[in-house]
Short mmCIF file of C-alpha atoms and ligand atoms in Angstrom, two decimals:
data_model
loop_
_atom_site.label_atom_id
_atom_site.label_comp_id
_atom_site.label_asym_id
_atom_site.label_seq_id
_atom_site.Cartn_x
_atom_site.Cartn_y
_atom_site.Cartn_z
CA UNK O 314 93.73 114.36 -62.83
CA UNK O 315 92.88 110.67 -62.65
CA UNK O 316 95.16 108.05 -64.25
CA UNK O 317 93.06 105.08 -65.32
CA UNK O 318 94.64 101.64 -64.96
CA UNK O 319 93.85 98.25 -66.46
CA UNK O 320 91.03 97.49 -64.02
CA UNK O 321 87.51 96.90 -65.36
CA UNK O 322 84.43 97.92 -63.42
CA UNK O 323 82.01 95.09 -64.21
CA UNK O 324 78.35 95.34 -63.23
CA UNK O 325 76.27 92.20 -62.74
CA UNK O 326 79.39 90.04 -62.58
CA UNK O 327 77.73 87.52 -60.24
CA UNK O 328 75.06 86.62 -62.81
CA UNK O 329 75.28 84.05 -65.59
CA UNK O 330 77.19 85.82 -68.37
CA UNK O 331 78.91 88.30 -66.04
CA UNK O 332 80.47 85.57 -63.90
CA UNK O 333 81.70 83.67 -66.96
CA UNK O 334 83.22 86.93 -68.22
CA UNK O 335 84.87 87.84 -64.89
CA UNK O 336 86.33 84.34 -64.45
CA UNK O 337 87.86 84.41 -67.93
CA UNK O 338 89.13 87.99 -67.60
CA UNK O 339 90.90 87.38 -64.28
CA UNK O 340 92.22 84.01 -65.46
CA UNK O 341 93.84 85.87 -68.37
CA UNK O 342 95.58 88.20 -65.87
CA UNK O 343 93.15 91.14 -65.77
CA UNK O 344 91.74 92.96 -62.73
CA UNK O 345 88.05 93.35 -61.99
CA UNK O 346 85.88 95.26 -59.54
CA UNK O 347 82.48 93.56 -59.63
CA UNK O 348 79.46 95.66 -58.60
CA UNK O 349 76.49 93.38 -58.10
CA UNK O 350 73.36 93.66 -55.98
CA UNK O 351 73.05 89.87 -55.65
CA UNK O 352 69.40 89.77 -56.59
CA UNK O 353 67.84 86.30 -56.91
CA UNK O 354 69.86 85.91 -60.15
CA UNK O 355 73.25 86.80 -58.68
CA UNK O 356 75.33 84.22 -56.86
CA UNK O 357 78.66 84.92 -55.16
CA UNK O 358 79.39 81.15 -55.40
CA UNK O 359 79.88 81.61 -59.15
CA UNK O 360 83.07 83.50 -58.33
CA UNK O 361 84.33 81.19 -55.58
CA UNK O 362 87.38 80.26 -57.74
CA UNK O 363 88.58 83.88 -57.31
CA UNK O 364 88.39 83.92 -53.51
CA UNK O 365 91.60 85.38 -52.09
CA UNK O 366 92.77 86.58 -55.51
CA UNK O 367 93.82 90.22 -55.17
CA UNK O 368 92.98 90.89 -58.83
CA UNK O 369 89.29 90.50 -57.95
CA UNK O 370 87.18 92.80 -55.74
CA UNK O 371 83.52 92.22 -55.01
CA UNK O 372 81.21 95.09 -54.03
CA UNK O 373 77.63 94.32 -53.15
CA UNK O 374 75.58 97.29 -54.30
CA UNK O 375 73.03 98.76 -56.65
CA UNK O 376 73.83 100.31 -60.04
CA UNK O 377 71.04 102.83 -59.31
CA UNK O 378 73.11 104.19 -56.39
CA UNK O 379 74.89 107.15 -58.04
CA UNK O 380 77.02 107.93 -54.99
CA UNK O 381 78.31 104.38 -54.79
CA UNK O 382 79.09 104.24 -58.52
CA UNK O 383 80.86 107.59 -58.27
CA UNK O 384 82.98 106.45 -55.33
CA UNK O 385 83.95 103.16 -57.05
CA UNK O 386 85.06 104.97 -60.20
CA UNK O 387 87.23 107.35 -58.21
CA UNK O 388 88.64 104.70 -55.95
CA UNK O 389 89.49 102.06 -58.56
CA UNK O 390 90.00 104.26 -61.62
CA UNK O 391 88.99 101.65 -64.20
CA UNK O 392 89.78 101.97 -67.88
CA UNK O 393 86.34 100.61 -68.79
CA UNK O 394 82.91 99.78 -67.48
CA UNK O 395 81.46 96.51 -68.76
CA UNK O 396 77.76 96.63 -67.97
CA UNK O 397 75.93 93.31 -67.58
CA UNK O 398 73.67 94.11 -64.62
CA UNK O 399 70.01 93.77 -65.53
CA UNK O 400 66.76 92.09 -64.80
CA UNK O 401 66.98 89.51 -67.57
CA UNK O 402 64.02 87.11 -67.57
CA UNK O 403 61.19 87.83 -70.03
CA UNK O 404 58.55 85.86 -68.06
CA UNK O 405 59.30 87.83 -64.89
CA UNK O 406 59.03 91.08 -66.85
CA UNK O 407 55.49 90.09 -67.82
CA UNK O 408 54.48 89.37 -64.23
CA UNK O 409 56.29 92.33 -62.57
CA UNK O 410 57.79 94.90 -64.98
CA UNK O 411 58.72 97.59 -62.41
CA UNK O 412 62.14 96.21 -61.50
CA UNK O 413 63.02 96.03 -65.21
CA UNK O 414 62.44 99.73 -65.73
CA UNK O 415 64.34 100.59 -62.57
CA UNK O 416 67.46 98.47 -63.13
CA UNK O 417 67.64 98.33 -66.91
CA UNK O 418 66.70 101.94 -67.72
CA UNK O 419 67.38 103.97 -64.57
CA UNK O 420 70.43 101.88 -63.61
CA UNK O 421 72.00 102.26 -67.06
CA UNK O 422 71.34 105.99 -66.92
CA UNK O 423 73.09 106.29 -63.53
CA UNK O 424 76.13 104.42 -64.85
CA UNK O 425 76.31 106.54 -68.00
CA UNK O 426 76.05 109.78 -66.08
CA UNK O 427 78.70 108.76 -63.53
CA UNK O 428 80.95 107.53 -66.36
CA UNK O 429 80.59 110.88 -68.10
CA UNK O 430 81.57 112.80 -64.95
CA UNK O 431 84.47 110.46 -64.19
CA UNK O 432 85.84 110.62 -67.73
CA UNK O 433 85.93 114.40 -67.62
CA UNK O 434 88.51 114.15 -64.83
CA UNK O 435 90.78 111.72 -66.66
CA UNK O 436 93.97 112.97 -68.24
CA UNK O 437 93.83 113.23 -72.01
CA UNK O 438 95.48 109.89 -72.82
CA UNK O 439 93.29 108.01 -70.33
CA UNK O 440 90.19 109.83 -71.57
CA UNK O 441 90.90 108.48 -75.04
CA UNK O 442 91.30 104.93 -73.72
CA UNK O 443 88.14 104.86 -71.60
CA UNK O 444 85.21 102.70 -72.79
CA UNK O 445 81.66 102.05 -71.63
CA UNK O 446 80.57 98.66 -72.97
CA UNK O 447 76.84 97.99 -72.74
CA UNK O 448 75.81 94.33 -72.97
CA UNK O 449 72.43 94.06 -74.63
CA UNK O 450 70.18 91.74 -76.56
CA UNK O 451 68.76 90.74 -79.95
CA UNK O 452 65.28 91.06 -78.40
CA UNK O 453 65.33 94.84 -79.02
CA UNK O 454 64.66 94.07 -82.71
CA UNK O 455 61.42 92.18 -82.04
CA UNK O 456 60.36 89.04 -83.87
CA UNK O 457 61.21 87.52 -87.27
CA UNK O 458 59.01 85.48 -89.59
CA UNK O 459 60.41 82.15 -90.82
CA UNK O 460 61.87 83.57 -94.04
CA UNK O 461 63.01 87.00 -92.83
CA UNK O 462 66.72 87.83 -93.00
CA UNK O 463 68.56 87.83 -89.66
CA UNK O 464 68.70 91.01 -87.55
CA UNK O 465 71.54 93.36 -88.46
CA UNK O 466 72.70 96.50 -86.65
CA UNK O 467 70.40 98.72 -88.72
CA UNK O 468 67.22 96.66 -88.19
CA UNK O 469 64.62 99.00 -86.62
CA UNK O 470 63.82 98.38 -82.97
CA UNK O 471 60.46 96.68 -82.22
CA UNK O 472 60.58 95.32 -78.65
CA UNK O 473 57.60 93.22 -77.58
CA UNK O 474 58.05 92.53 -73.85
CA UNK O 475 58.68 94.83 -70.90
CA UNK O 476 62.15 93.23 -70.71
CA UNK O 477 63.05 93.96 -74.34
CA UNK O 478 61.50 97.43 -74.16
CA UNK O 479 63.61 98.25 -71.10
CA UNK O 480 66.76 97.00 -72.87
CA UNK O 481 65.85 99.01 -75.98
CA UNK O 482 65.44 102.07 -73.73
CA UNK O 483 68.87 101.47 -72.22
CA UNK O 484 70.41 101.07 -75.69
CA UNK O 485 68.94 104.43 -76.73
CA UNK O 486 70.41 106.12 -73.65
CA UNK O 487 73.83 104.63 -74.43
CA UNK O 488 73.59 105.90 -78.01
CA UNK O 489 72.54 109.36 -76.80
CA UNK O 490 75.57 109.62 -74.49
CA UNK O 491 77.80 109.07 -77.49
CA UNK O 492 76.11 111.62 -79.73
CA UNK O 493 75.55 114.24 -77.04
CA UNK O 494 78.62 113.89 -74.80
CA UNK O 495 81.02 111.82 -76.96
CA UNK O 496 81.23 109.21 -74.20
CA UNK O 497 83.09 106.34 -75.96
CA UNK O 498 80.37 103.71 -75.72
CA UNK O 499 80.11 100.29 -77.34
CA UNK O 500 76.88 98.29 -77.52
CA UNK O 501 76.69 94.55 -78.09
CA UNK O 502 73.35 92.93 -78.93
CA UNK O 503 73.59 89.20 -78.42
CA UNK O 504 71.38 86.19 -79.05
CA UNK O 505 70.42 83.51 -76.48
CA UNK O 506 73.31 82.30 -74.35
CA UNK O 507 73.65 78.91 -72.65
CA UNK O 508 76.33 77.24 -70.54
CA UNK O 509 77.53 76.97 -66.92
CA UNK O 510 76.03 79.12 -64.13
CA UNK O 511 72.78 79.96 -65.95
CA UNK O 512 69.96 80.40 -63.45
CA UNK O 513 67.45 77.54 -63.84
CA UNK O 514 64.49 79.73 -64.72
CA UNK O 515 65.71 79.89 -68.35
CA UNK O 516 64.83 77.24 -70.93
CA UNK O 517 68.00 75.12 -71.09
CA UNK O 518 68.90 74.73 -67.38
CA UNK O 519 65.24 74.40 -66.38
CA UNK O 520 64.76 71.55 -68.85
CA UNK O 521 68.01 69.82 -67.84
CA UNK O 522 67.06 69.81 -64.15
CA UNK O 523 63.43 68.84 -64.71
CA UNK O 524 64.51 66.04 -67.05
CA UNK O 525 67.02 64.81 -64.48
CA UNK O 526 64.33 64.71 -61.80
CA UNK O 527 61.60 63.21 -63.99
CA UNK O 528 59.41 66.33 -63.84
CA UNK O 529 57.23 67.65 -66.70
CA UNK O 530 59.08 69.69 -69.34
CA UNK O 531 56.85 72.74 -69.98
CA UNK O 532 57.14 73.82 -73.63
CA UNK O 533 55.32 77.07 -74.39
CA UNK O 534 52.77 77.14 -77.24
CA UNK O 535 53.57 74.86 -80.18
CA UNK O 536 57.29 74.64 -79.33
CA UNK O 537 58.26 76.00 -82.75
CA UNK O 538 59.61 79.37 -81.61
CA UNK O 539 63.18 79.69 -82.77
CA UNK O 540 66.19 81.04 -80.88
CA UNK O 541 69.79 81.52 -82.10
CA UNK O 542 71.94 79.82 -79.44
CA UNK O 543 75.45 80.90 -78.47
CA UNK O 544 77.74 79.22 -75.94
CA UNK O 545 78.49 81.71 -73.17
CA UNK O 546 82.28 81.53 -73.57
CA UNK O 547 81.90 82.59 -77.19
CA UNK O 548 79.86 85.58 -76.07
CA UNK O 549 82.59 86.52 -73.56
CA UNK O 550 85.21 86.29 -76.31
CA UNK O 551 83.11 88.61 -78.48
CA UNK O 552 82.84 91.13 -75.63
CA UNK O 553 86.62 91.08 -75.19
CA UNK O 554 87.09 91.67 -78.92
CA UNK O 555 84.65 94.60 -78.93
CA UNK O 556 86.24 96.08 -75.81
CA UNK O 557 89.71 95.91 -77.35
CA UNK O 558 89.04 96.99 -80.91
CA UNK O 559 85.40 98.04 -81.31
CA UNK O 560 84.79 101.53 -82.66
CA UNK O 561 83.25 103.93 -80.11
CA UNK O 562 79.62 104.71 -80.85
CA UNK O 563 79.12 101.44 -82.74
CA UNK O 564 76.78 98.53 -82.12
CA UNK O 565 77.88 94.94 -82.76
CA UNK O 566 75.41 92.09 -83.23
CA UNK O 567 76.62 88.77 -81.82
CA UNK O 568 75.03 85.39 -82.53
CA UNK O 569 75.78 81.71 -82.81
CA UNK O 570 74.30 81.03 -86.27
CA UNK O 571 72.64 78.14 -84.46
CA UNK O 572 68.93 78.57 -84.91
CA UNK O 573 66.91 75.86 -83.22
CA UNK O 574 63.18 75.42 -82.53
CA UNK O 575 62.52 75.10 -78.79
CA UNK O 576 61.07 71.61 -79.17
CA UNK O 577 64.28 70.45 -80.85
CA UNK O 578 66.37 71.87 -78.01
CA UNK O 579 64.18 70.13 -75.43
CA UNK O 580 64.25 66.74 -77.17
CA UNK O 581 68.05 67.01 -77.51
CA UNK O 582 68.27 67.67 -73.76
CA UNK O 583 66.05 64.65 -73.04
CA UNK O 584 68.33 62.40 -75.08
CA UNK O 585 71.51 63.76 -73.44
CA UNK O 586 70.11 63.35 -69.92
CA UNK O 587 68.97 59.79 -70.81
CA UNK O 588 72.51 59.08 -71.97
CA UNK O 589 74.48 60.85 -69.24
CA UNK O 590 72.19 60.90 -66.20
CA UNK O 591 70.68 58.15 -64.08
CA UNK O 592 68.00 56.04 -65.78
CA UNK O 593 64.39 56.99 -65.19
CA UNK O 594 62.81 53.54 -65.24
CA UNK O 595 62.62 52.25 -68.79
CA UNK O 596 60.87 55.32 -70.21
CA UNK O 597 62.76 57.83 -72.35
CA UNK O 598 62.60 61.38 -71.03
CA UNK O 599 60.96 62.69 -74.21
CA UNK O 600 57.73 61.42 -72.62
CA UNK O 601 58.00 64.23 -70.04
CA UNK O 602 57.44 66.93 -72.67
CA UNK O 603 54.26 68.85 -71.91
CA UNK O 604 52.94 71.68 -74.05
CA UNK O 605 51.64 74.51 -71.89
CA UNK O 606 49.96 77.85 -72.38
CA UNK O 607 52.11 80.23 -74.43
CA UNK O 608 54.03 83.28 -73.17
CA UNK O 609 52.02 86.46 -73.99
CA UNK O 610 53.64 88.39 -76.86
CA UNK O 611 56.00 85.45 -77.46
CA UNK O 612 58.53 86.40 -80.17
CA UNK O 613 58.48 83.77 -82.89
CA UNK O 614 62.02 83.80 -84.12
CA UNK O 615 65.37 85.48 -83.44
CA UNK O 616 68.42 85.24 -85.69
CA UNK O 617 71.53 87.40 -85.66
CA UNK O 618 73.67 88.51 -88.57
CA UNK O 619 77.10 88.70 -86.94
CA UNK O 620 78.98 89.65 -90.11
CA UNK O 621 79.99 93.09 -88.74
CA UNK O 622 81.76 91.74 -85.65
CA UNK O 623 83.39 88.93 -87.62
CA UNK O 624 84.42 91.19 -90.52
CA UNK O 625 85.73 94.08 -88.40
CA UNK O 626 87.07 92.27 -85.36
CA UNK O 627 87.63 88.70 -86.54
CA UNK O 628 85.33 87.16 -83.92
CA UNK O 629 83.60 83.87 -84.67
CA UNK O 630 81.92 81.36 -82.36
CA UNK O 631 84.01 78.25 -81.80
CA UNK O 632 81.56 76.00 -79.96
CA UNK O 633 79.00 74.03 -82.01
CA UNK O 634 75.53 73.87 -80.45
CA UNK O 635 75.60 70.07 -80.08
CA UNK O 636 78.97 69.98 -78.26
CA UNK O 637 78.09 73.07 -76.18
CA UNK O 638 74.80 71.52 -75.10
CA UNK O 639 76.56 68.28 -74.13
CA UNK O 640 79.10 70.25 -72.03
CA UNK O 641 76.26 72.19 -70.41
CA UNK O 642 74.28 69.06 -69.49
CA UNK O 643 77.44 67.57 -68.00
CA UNK O 644 78.10 70.76 -66.00
CA UNK O 645 74.62 70.69 -64.42
CA UNK O 646 74.93 66.95 -63.65
CA UNK O 647 78.26 67.56 -61.92
CA UNK O 648 77.28 70.70 -59.97
CA UNK O 649 74.49 69.54 -57.69
CA UNK O 650 75.75 71.75 -54.88
CA UNK O 651 75.50 74.88 -57.04
CA UNK O 652 72.03 73.81 -58.19
CA UNK O 653 70.85 73.35 -54.60
CA UNK O 654 72.28 76.73 -53.62
CA UNK O 655 70.22 78.60 -56.22
CA UNK O 656 66.95 76.68 -55.86
CA UNK O 657 65.85 78.59 -52.79
CA UNK O 658 62.34 79.10 -51.44
CA UNK O 659 62.00 82.23 -53.60
CA UNK O 660 62.99 80.20 -56.65
CA UNK O 661 60.37 77.56 -55.90
CA UNK O 662 57.76 80.30 -55.45
CA UNK O 663 58.61 81.69 -58.89
CA UNK O 664 58.34 78.26 -60.54
CA UNK O 665 55.02 77.68 -58.82
CA UNK O 666 53.71 81.08 -59.92
CA UNK O 667 54.89 80.84 -63.54
CA UNK O 668 53.81 77.30 -64.27
CA UNK O 669 50.85 76.52 -61.99
CA UNK O 670 48.60 78.85 -63.89
CA UNK O 671 49.66 77.70 -67.35
CA UNK O 672 46.97 75.27 -68.43
CA UNK O 673 48.33 72.19 -70.13
CA UNK O 674 47.90 72.82 -73.81
CA UNK O 675 48.63 69.66 -75.74
CA UNK O 676 50.37 66.47 -74.66
CA UNK O 677 53.10 65.37 -77.03
CA UNK O 678 51.86 62.70 -79.37
CA UNK O 679 48.13 63.24 -78.84
CA UNK O 680 47.82 66.13 -81.29
CA UNK O 681 44.78 67.32 -79.31
CA UNK O 682 44.52 70.76 -77.84
CA UNK O 683 42.85 70.77 -74.47
P1 LIG T 2197 71.44 87.35 -65.00
O1 LIG T 2197 70.00 87.61 -64.67
O2 LIG T 2197 71.95 85.95 -64.89
O3 LIG T 2197 72.37 88.25 -64.08
C1 LIG T 2197 72.10 89.59 -63.82
C2 LIG T 2197 73.05 90.05 -62.71
O4 LIG T 2197 72.80 91.45 -62.47
C3 LIG T 2197 72.84 89.32 -61.38
O5 LIG T 2197 74.09 88.97 -60.81
C4 LIG T 2197 72.14 90.36 -60.51
O6 LIG T 2197 72.39 90.21 -59.12
C5 LIG T 2197 72.70 91.66 -61.06
N1 LIG T 2197 71.83 92.81 -60.83
C6 LIG T 2197 70.50 92.90 -61.08
N2 LIG T 2197 70.04 94.12 -60.72
C7 LIG T 2197 71.10 94.81 -60.25
C8 LIG T 2197 71.27 96.14 -59.74
N3 LIG T 2197 70.25 96.97 -59.64
N4 LIG T 2197 72.50 96.53 -59.36
C9 LIG T 2197 73.57 95.67 -59.46
N5 LIG T 2197 73.46 94.41 -59.92
C10 LIG T 2197 72.24 93.99 -60.30
O7 LIG T 2197 71.65 87.92 -66.46
P2 LIG T 2197 72.50 87.32 -67.67
O8 LIG T 2197 71.69 86.31 -68.37
O9 LIG T 2197 73.86 87.01 -67.20
O10 LIG T 2197 72.55 88.61 -68.61
C11 LIG T 2197 73.55 89.61 -68.44
C12 LIG T 2197 73.32 90.72 -69.44
O11 LIG T 2197 73.35 90.19 -70.76
C13 LIG T 2197 71.95 91.39 -69.29
O12 LIG T 2197 72.13 92.77 -69.50
C14 LIG T 2197 71.12 90.78 -70.40
O13 LIG T 2197 70.13 91.68 -70.85
C15 LIG T 2197 72.16 90.52 -71.46
N6 LIG T 2197 71.91 89.38 -72.36
C16 LIG T 2197 71.61 88.15 -71.88
C17 LIG T 2197 71.44 87.09 -72.75
C18 LIG T 2197 71.12 85.69 -72.26
O14 LIG T 2197 70.83 84.82 -73.08
N7 LIG T 2197 71.19 85.42 -70.99
C19 LIG T 2197 71.57 87.30 -74.13
C20 LIG T 2197 71.85 88.59 -74.59
C21 LIG T 2197 72.04 89.62 -73.69
O1 LIG T 2198 67.67 86.50 -77.04
C1 LIG T 2198 68.42 86.96 -75.95
C2 LIG T 2198 67.61 86.79 -74.71
O2 LIG T 2198 67.55 85.40 -74.43
C3 LIG T 2198 68.17 87.54 -73.51
O3 LIG T 2198 68.14 88.92 -73.77
C4 LIG T 2198 67.36 87.24 -72.24
O4 LIG T 2198 67.96 87.85 -71.12
C5 LIG T 2198 67.34 85.74 -72.04
O5 LIG T 2198 66.54 85.40 -70.93
C6 LIG T 2198 66.81 85.03 -73.30
O6 LIG T 2198 65.40 85.32 -73.50
P1 LIG T 2198 64.37 84.19 -73.97
O7 LIG T 2198 63.01 84.59 -73.57
O8 LIG T 2198 64.60 83.82 -75.39
O9 LIG T 2198 64.93 82.95 -73.07
P2 LIG T 2198 64.18 81.82 -72.22
O10 LIG T 2198 65.21 80.85 -71.79
O11 LIG T 2198 63.28 82.39 -71.18
O12 LIG T 2198 63.25 81.12 -73.32
C7 LIG T 2198 63.80 80.56 -74.50
C8 LIG T 2198 62.64 80.04 -75.33
O13 LIG T 2198 62.05 78.93 -74.65
C9 LIG T 2198 61.53 81.04 -75.53
O14 LIG T 2198 60.98 80.87 -76.83
C10 LIG T 2198 60.48 80.65 -74.48
C11 LIG T 2198 60.66 79.15 -74.37
N1 LIG T 2198 60.39 78.56 -73.03
C12 LIG T 2198 60.99 79.11 -71.95
C13 LIG T 2198 60.78 78.60 -70.70
C14 LIG T 2198 61.43 79.21 -69.48
C15 LIG T 2198 59.57 77.45 -72.93
O15 LIG T 2198 59.05 76.93 -73.92
N2 LIG T 2198 59.35 76.94 -71.68
C16 LIG T 2198 59.91 77.48 -70.55
O16 LIG T 2198 59.63 76.95 -69.43
#
């Protein structure tokens, strides 16, 4: 019989949201074993503040490796798995979907199956305490029109990219393990996160760094696609609330109630970098905005109805978008070393590949489509 302890097995804890979660969990006194493959998106530097802390253990490895997952569960006997590991960038999923199916679908399956086997060996009390928390996305629900109500937990799935389809597939597997095996799973579907440690292939950090360096700011399509932004620490707080008190088998939608059109986010970043960064001659950075060819299958609008998680578990976001964005810009301005460490040759190759072939679409202010 295995006696689970307070340790969490976290997957993908060296990525953006995972590292914010691990840092906050350990800071609050918890223990974590972090299983992360350190793909291009994972960075052990994110967890440098935990170096030498015996509450934190790092294991470099693949969630698709069933033997490894099995051995970690037996060795560390966690009371929960918190599963962040994924291929997470929509544009990469369009260029090369294979890795998304492997990690997001196959990897989630391996974790579920090993969790099921492990839980069978737990004593009764520990079996009741065990949780498998799957971190997922609003993108499984597809795209909203301007006047549609926000996504709720019963909105039918309609994924439109290989990324969102792979996450939808993983969500279905998680659901099936509850209904078939009674594995006590929890699924969180969250809206767009922003904040420290986000890899600069995603909209907000990419725009901050390009603006800082006076490079073009590539806005896809007409710039009017809408995302519902949530500061990463608020997402981590929601995950903690669901882990503690969420009902097994349930899904919780998490969002910031902060819908913004992309162009408004980018102009806000320009103004903040003008204010907080070094001057770029006399020209305001808004002049760097360049409309480029749209993302294929680009979802128009996401919005989350988070009334279930706030009603049942009392979670609410505390950071306003404007103050969170200001903090985020400051973080990137103050962490040049981190920025340099992630902008490797492979990163530059990706940027070249993704943007070189996107024809310029319309320069801001001209109104002409080229
Ligand atoms: P990320 O890309 O920054 O990090 C992913 C992490 O997973 C990296 O550390 C990477 O090394 C690791 N990883 C990838 N493949 C692995 C494998 N096979 N085995 C072990 N580790 C592997 O991602 P993120 O933005 O932090 O997102 C984390 C999770 O949250 C994902 O599941 C994502 O779908 C979900 N999510 C993200 C957002 C967002 O806005 N970023 C919003 C909602 C949900
Ligand atoms: O909604 C949750 C999802 O948010 C997560 O599940 C994903 O893991 C995460 O990557 C994010 O997906 P998006 O595609 O919404 O995020 P991204 O930062 O790539 O793009 C945000 C918006 O900005 C989107 O409408 C596309 C647009 N965009 C993006 C980039 C990188 C641009 O206009 N220009 C760009 O260069």
